[in-house]
Short mmCIF file of C-alpha atoms in Angstrom, two decimals:
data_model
loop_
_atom_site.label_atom_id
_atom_site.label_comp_id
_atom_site.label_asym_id
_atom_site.label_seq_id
_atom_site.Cartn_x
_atom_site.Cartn_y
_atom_site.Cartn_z
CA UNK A 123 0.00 0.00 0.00
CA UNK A 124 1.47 3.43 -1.13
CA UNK A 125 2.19 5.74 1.52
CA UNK A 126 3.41 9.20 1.64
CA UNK A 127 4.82 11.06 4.94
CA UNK A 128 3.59 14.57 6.19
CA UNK A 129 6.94 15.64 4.86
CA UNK A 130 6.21 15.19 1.31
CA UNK A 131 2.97 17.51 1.13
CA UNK A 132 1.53 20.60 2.77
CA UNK A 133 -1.82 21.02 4.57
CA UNK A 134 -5.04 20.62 2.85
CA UNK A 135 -7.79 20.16 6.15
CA UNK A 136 -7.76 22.66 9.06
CA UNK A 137 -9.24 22.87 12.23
CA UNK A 138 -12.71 23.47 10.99
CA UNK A 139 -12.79 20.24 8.57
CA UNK A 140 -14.14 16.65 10.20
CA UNK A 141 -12.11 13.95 10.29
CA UNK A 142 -12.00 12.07 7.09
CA UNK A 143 -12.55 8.49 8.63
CA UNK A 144 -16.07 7.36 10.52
CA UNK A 145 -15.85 3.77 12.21
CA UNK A 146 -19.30 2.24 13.35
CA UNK A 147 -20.06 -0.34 15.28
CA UNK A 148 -16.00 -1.40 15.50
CA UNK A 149 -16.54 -4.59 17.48
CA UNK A 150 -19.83 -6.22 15.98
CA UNK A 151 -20.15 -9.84 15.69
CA UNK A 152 -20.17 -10.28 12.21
CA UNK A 153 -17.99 -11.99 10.21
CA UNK A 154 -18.61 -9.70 7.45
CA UNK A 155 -16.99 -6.30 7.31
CA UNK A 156 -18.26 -3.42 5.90
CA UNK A 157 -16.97 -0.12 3.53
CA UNK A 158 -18.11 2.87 1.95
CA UNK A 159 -15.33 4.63 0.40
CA UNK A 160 -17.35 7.00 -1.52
CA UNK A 161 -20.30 7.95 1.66
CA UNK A 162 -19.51 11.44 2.19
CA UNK A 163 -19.78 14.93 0.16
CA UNK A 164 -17.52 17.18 2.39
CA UNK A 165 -15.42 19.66 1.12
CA UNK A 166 -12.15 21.18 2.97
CA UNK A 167 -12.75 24.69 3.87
CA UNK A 168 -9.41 25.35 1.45
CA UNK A 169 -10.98 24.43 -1.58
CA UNK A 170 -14.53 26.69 -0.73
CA UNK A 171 -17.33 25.10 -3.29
CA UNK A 172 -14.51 23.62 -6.11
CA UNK A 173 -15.60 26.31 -8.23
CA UNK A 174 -18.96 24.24 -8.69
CA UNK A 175 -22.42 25.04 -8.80
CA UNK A 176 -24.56 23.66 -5.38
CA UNK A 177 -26.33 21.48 -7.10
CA UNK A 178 -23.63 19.57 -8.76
CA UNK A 179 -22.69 18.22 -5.28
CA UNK A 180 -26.23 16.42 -5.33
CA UNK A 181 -25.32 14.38 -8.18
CA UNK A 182 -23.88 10.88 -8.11
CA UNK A 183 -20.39 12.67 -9.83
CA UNK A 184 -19.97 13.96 -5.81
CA UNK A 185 -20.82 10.84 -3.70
CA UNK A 186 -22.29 7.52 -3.89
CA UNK A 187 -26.08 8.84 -3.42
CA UNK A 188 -27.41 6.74 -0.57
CA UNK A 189 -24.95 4.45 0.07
CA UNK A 190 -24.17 5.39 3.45
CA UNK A 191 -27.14 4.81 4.53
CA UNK A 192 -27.42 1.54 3.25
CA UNK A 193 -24.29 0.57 4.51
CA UNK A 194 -25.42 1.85 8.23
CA UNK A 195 -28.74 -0.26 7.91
CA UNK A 196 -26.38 -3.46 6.80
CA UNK A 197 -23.97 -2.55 9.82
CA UNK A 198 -27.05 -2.26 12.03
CA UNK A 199 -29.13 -5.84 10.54
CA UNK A 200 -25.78 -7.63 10.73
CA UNK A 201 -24.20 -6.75 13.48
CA UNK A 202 -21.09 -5.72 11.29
CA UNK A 203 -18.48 -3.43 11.61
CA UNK A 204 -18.59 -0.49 9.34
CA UNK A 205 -15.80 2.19 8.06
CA UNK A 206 -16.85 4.93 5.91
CA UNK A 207 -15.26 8.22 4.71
CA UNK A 208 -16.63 11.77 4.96
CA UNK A 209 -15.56 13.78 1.76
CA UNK A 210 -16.30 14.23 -1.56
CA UNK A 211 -14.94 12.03 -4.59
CA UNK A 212 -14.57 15.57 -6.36
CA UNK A 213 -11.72 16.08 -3.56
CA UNK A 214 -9.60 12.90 -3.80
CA UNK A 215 -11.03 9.44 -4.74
CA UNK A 216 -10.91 7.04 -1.73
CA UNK A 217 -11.47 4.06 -4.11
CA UNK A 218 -8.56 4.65 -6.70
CA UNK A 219 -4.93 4.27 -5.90
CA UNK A 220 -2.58 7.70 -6.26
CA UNK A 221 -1.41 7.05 -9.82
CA UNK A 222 -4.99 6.47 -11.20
CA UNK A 223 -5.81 9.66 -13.47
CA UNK A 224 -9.14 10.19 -11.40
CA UNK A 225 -8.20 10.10 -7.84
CA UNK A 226 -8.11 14.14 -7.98
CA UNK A 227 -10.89 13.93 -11.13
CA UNK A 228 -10.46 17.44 -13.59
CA UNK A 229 -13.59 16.18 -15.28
CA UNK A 230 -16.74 14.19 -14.02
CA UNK A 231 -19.96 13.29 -16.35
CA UNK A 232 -19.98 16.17 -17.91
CA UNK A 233 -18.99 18.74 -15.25
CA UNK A 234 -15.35 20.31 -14.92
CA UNK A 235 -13.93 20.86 -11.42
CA UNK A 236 -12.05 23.79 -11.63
CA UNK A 237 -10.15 23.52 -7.96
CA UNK A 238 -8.11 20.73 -9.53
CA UNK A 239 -7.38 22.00 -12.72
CA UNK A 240 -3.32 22.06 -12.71
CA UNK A 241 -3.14 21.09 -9.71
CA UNK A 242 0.43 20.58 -8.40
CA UNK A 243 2.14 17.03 -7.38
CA UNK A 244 2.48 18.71 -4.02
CA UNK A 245 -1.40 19.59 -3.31
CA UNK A 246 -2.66 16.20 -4.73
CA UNK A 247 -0.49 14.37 -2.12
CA UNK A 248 -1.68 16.52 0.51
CA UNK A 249 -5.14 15.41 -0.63
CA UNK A 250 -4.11 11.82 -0.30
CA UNK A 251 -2.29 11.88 2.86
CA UNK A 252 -4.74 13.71 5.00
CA UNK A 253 -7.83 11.95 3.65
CA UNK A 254 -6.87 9.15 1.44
CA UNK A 255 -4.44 7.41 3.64
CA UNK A 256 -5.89 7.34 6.86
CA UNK A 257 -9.36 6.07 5.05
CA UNK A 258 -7.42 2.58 4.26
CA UNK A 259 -4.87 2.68 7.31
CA UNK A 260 -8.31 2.17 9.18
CA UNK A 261 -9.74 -0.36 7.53
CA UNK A 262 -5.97 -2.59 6.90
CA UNK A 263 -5.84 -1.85 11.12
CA UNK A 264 -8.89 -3.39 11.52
CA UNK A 265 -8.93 -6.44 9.50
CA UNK A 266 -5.27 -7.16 11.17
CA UNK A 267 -6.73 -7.20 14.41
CA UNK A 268 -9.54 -9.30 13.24
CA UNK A 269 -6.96 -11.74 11.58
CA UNK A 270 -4.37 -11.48 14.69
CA UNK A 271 -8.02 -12.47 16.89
CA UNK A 272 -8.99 -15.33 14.35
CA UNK A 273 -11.61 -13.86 13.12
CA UNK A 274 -12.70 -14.03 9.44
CA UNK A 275 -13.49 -11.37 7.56
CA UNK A 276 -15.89 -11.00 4.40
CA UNK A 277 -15.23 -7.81 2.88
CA UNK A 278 -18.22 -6.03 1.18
CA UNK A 279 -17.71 -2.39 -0.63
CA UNK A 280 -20.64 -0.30 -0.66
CA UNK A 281 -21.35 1.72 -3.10
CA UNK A 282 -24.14 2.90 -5.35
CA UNK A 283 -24.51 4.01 -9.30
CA UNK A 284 -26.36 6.21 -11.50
CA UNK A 285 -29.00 4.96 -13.49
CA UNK A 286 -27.85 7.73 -16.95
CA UNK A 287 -24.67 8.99 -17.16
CA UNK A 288 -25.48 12.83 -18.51
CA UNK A 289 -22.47 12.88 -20.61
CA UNK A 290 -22.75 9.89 -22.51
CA UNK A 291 -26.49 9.34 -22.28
CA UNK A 292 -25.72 5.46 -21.54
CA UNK A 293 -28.02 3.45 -19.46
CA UNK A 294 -27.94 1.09 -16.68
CA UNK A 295 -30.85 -0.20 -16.75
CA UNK A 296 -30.66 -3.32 -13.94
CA UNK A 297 -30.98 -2.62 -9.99
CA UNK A 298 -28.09 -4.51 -8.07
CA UNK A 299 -24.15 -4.91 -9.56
CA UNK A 300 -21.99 -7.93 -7.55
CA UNK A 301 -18.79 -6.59 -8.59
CA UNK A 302 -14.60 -8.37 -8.43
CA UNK A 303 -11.25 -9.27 -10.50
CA UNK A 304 -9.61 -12.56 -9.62
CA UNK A 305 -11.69 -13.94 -6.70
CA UNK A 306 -15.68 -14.33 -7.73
CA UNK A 307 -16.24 -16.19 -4.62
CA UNK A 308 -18.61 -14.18 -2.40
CA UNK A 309 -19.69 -12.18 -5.62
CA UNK A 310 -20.96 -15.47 -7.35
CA UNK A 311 -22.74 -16.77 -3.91
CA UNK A 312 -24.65 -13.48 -3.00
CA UNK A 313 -25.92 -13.14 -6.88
CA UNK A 314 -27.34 -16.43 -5.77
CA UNK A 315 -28.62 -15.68 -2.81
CA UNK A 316 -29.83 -12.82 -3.35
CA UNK A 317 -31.54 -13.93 -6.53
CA UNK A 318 -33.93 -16.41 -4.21
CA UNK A 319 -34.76 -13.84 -2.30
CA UNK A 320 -35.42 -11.12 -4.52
CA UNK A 321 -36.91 -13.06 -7.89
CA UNK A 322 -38.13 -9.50 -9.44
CA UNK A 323 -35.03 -7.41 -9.11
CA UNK A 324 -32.30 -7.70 -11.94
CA UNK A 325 -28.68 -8.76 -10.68
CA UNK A 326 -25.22 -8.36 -12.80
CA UNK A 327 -21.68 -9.53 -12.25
CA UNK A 328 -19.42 -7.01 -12.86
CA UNK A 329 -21.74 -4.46 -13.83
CA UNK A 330 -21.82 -1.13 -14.42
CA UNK A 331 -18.06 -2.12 -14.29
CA UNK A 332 -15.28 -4.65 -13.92
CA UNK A 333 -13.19 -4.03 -10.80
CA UNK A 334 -9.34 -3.56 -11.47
CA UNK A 335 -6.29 -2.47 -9.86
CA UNK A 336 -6.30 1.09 -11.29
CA UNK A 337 -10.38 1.44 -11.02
CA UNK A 338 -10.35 0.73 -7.56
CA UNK A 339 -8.83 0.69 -4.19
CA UNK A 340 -10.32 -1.63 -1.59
CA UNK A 341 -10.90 -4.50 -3.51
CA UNK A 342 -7.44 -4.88 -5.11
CA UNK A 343 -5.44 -3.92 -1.66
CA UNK A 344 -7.73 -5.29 1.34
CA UNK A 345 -9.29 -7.96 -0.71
CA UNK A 346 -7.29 -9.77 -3.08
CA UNK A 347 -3.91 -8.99 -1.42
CA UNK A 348 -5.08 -10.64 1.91
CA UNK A 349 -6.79 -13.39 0.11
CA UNK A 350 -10.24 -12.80 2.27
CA UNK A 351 -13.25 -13.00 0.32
CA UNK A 352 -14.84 -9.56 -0.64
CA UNK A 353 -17.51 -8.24 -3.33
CA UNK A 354 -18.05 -4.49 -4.63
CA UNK A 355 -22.08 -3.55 -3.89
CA UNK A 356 -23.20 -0.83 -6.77
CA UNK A 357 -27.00 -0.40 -5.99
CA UNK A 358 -28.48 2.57 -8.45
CA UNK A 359 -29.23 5.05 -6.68
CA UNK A 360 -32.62 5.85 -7.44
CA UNK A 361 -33.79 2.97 -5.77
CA UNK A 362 -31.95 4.36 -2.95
CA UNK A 363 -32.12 8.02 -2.64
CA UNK A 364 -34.04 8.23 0.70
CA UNK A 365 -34.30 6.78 3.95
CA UNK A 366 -37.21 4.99 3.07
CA UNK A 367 -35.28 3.15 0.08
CA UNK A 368 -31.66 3.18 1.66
CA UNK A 369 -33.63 0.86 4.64
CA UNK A 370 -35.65 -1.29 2.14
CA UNK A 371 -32.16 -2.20 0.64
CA UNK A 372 -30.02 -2.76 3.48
CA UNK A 373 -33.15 -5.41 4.42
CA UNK A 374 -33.33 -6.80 0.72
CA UNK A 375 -28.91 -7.21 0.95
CA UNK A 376 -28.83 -8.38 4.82
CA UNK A 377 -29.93 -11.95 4.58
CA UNK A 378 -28.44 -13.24 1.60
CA UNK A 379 -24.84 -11.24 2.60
CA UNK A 380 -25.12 -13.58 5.82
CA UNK A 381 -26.41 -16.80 3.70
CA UNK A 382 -23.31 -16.00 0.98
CA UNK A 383 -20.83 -15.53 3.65
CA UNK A 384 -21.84 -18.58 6.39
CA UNK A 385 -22.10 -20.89 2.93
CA UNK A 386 -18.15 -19.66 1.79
CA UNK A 387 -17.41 -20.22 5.96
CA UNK A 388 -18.57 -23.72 5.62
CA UNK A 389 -15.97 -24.75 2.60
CA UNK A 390 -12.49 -25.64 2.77
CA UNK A 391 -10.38 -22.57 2.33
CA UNK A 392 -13.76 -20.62 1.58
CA UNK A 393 -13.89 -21.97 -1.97
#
């Protein structure tokens, strides 16, 4: 995992600015361990409004509309533990290593964000260090004191998508994407689960996108690199834009996350 020191990078976040990292329900039963990289739609009082209209940080090109409070309702059904992250994508992008071309995004669906137009190597550190960083040094602390107490860990991503990208016009037209890389074993048993349960909603591997080392973050580093079994949720977002929806999810996901993970539990070397 890359890591940068104070000393390479100047301030970004000031005494006025929350802490980037939120941890819920830290010692819950549950073998299954919950993330949402992409929850929150703060900005640091350095960068004022991005140079964006107030609207634009409604849209899914900010944060992963209602995915934190799906992930809260999961944490809350299952017992789970729960770390989530408080500012916006627009800022730095907790689910995309330092190198990716979007982690500090000039352009999203359409809109430009001029606050990171030529921005220096010096400022998109700081953005990294100060909110990036201590995002996954959270979670890899607590799945190595899971591991170091023998506990297993199922690692589930939370996350939510659009359902018509404004630039493009394209269309996701499904309800629930299971999303991986190399290890398809939890993704494959929740589509099945979940599937039995919920006969009338439409459910897609690696849809609206195929995980990969420079698309994402906590899949790639926390999953595969430990070898502990771990799916991406994307749930569109109109289906989960208020409370109402964000709980009717978290209920639809809860029982066949347990059923997926107690069934990989049960098999040698959770294949």
């Amino acid at each position: 995992m890359l890591r940068f020191t104070d000393r390479d990078t100047t301030r970004v976040l000031s005494a006025g600015d929350p802490d980037p990292v939120v941890r819920i329900n830290a010692g819950g039963a549950s073998t299954i361990f919950l993330t949402c990289e992409h929850a929150g739609r703060s900005v640091p009082l350095a960068l004022g409004d991005l140079g964006i209209a107030p609207e634009e940080m409604d849209r899914h090109i900010a944060y992963d509309v209602g995915a934190e409070g799906v992930a809260r309702g999961l944490a809350e059904r299952l017992d789970a533990a729960l770390i989530l992250q408080r500012y916006s994508r627009l800022v730095v992008d907790c689910n995309r290593p330092f190198e990716a071309t979007d982690c500090v995004v000039l352009q999203s669906d359409g809109t430009t964000i001029p606050a990171n137009a030529d921005i220096s190597d010096t400022e998109r550190r700081a953005r990294y260090v100060e909110i990036h960083q201590p995002l996954h040094e959270a979670i890899a602390t607590a799945l190595d004191q899971r591991q170091a107490a023998g506990k297993p860990s199922f690692l589930v991503s939370v996350h939510s998508f659009t359902p018509v990208m404004r630039a493009t016009g394209a269309v996701r037209d499904f309800e629930l994407g299971l999303l991986y890389n190399r290890d398809a074993r939890l993704a494959e048993r929740l589509a099945e689960a979940f599937r039995a349960a919920n006969p009338d909603v439409t459910v897609k591997l690696n849809a609206p996108y195929h995980v990969d080392d420079i698309s994402d973050y906590t899949i790639p580093v926390h999953g595969e690199r430990r070898g502990i079994p771990h799916v991406l949720l994307e749930i569109r977002n109109d289906l989960i834009n208020d409370a109402r929806g964000q709980q009717e999810w978290a209920e639809r996901l809860a029982m066949p996350l347990r059923l997926a993970a107690e069934n990989l539990e049960g098999t040698p070397d959770g294949r």
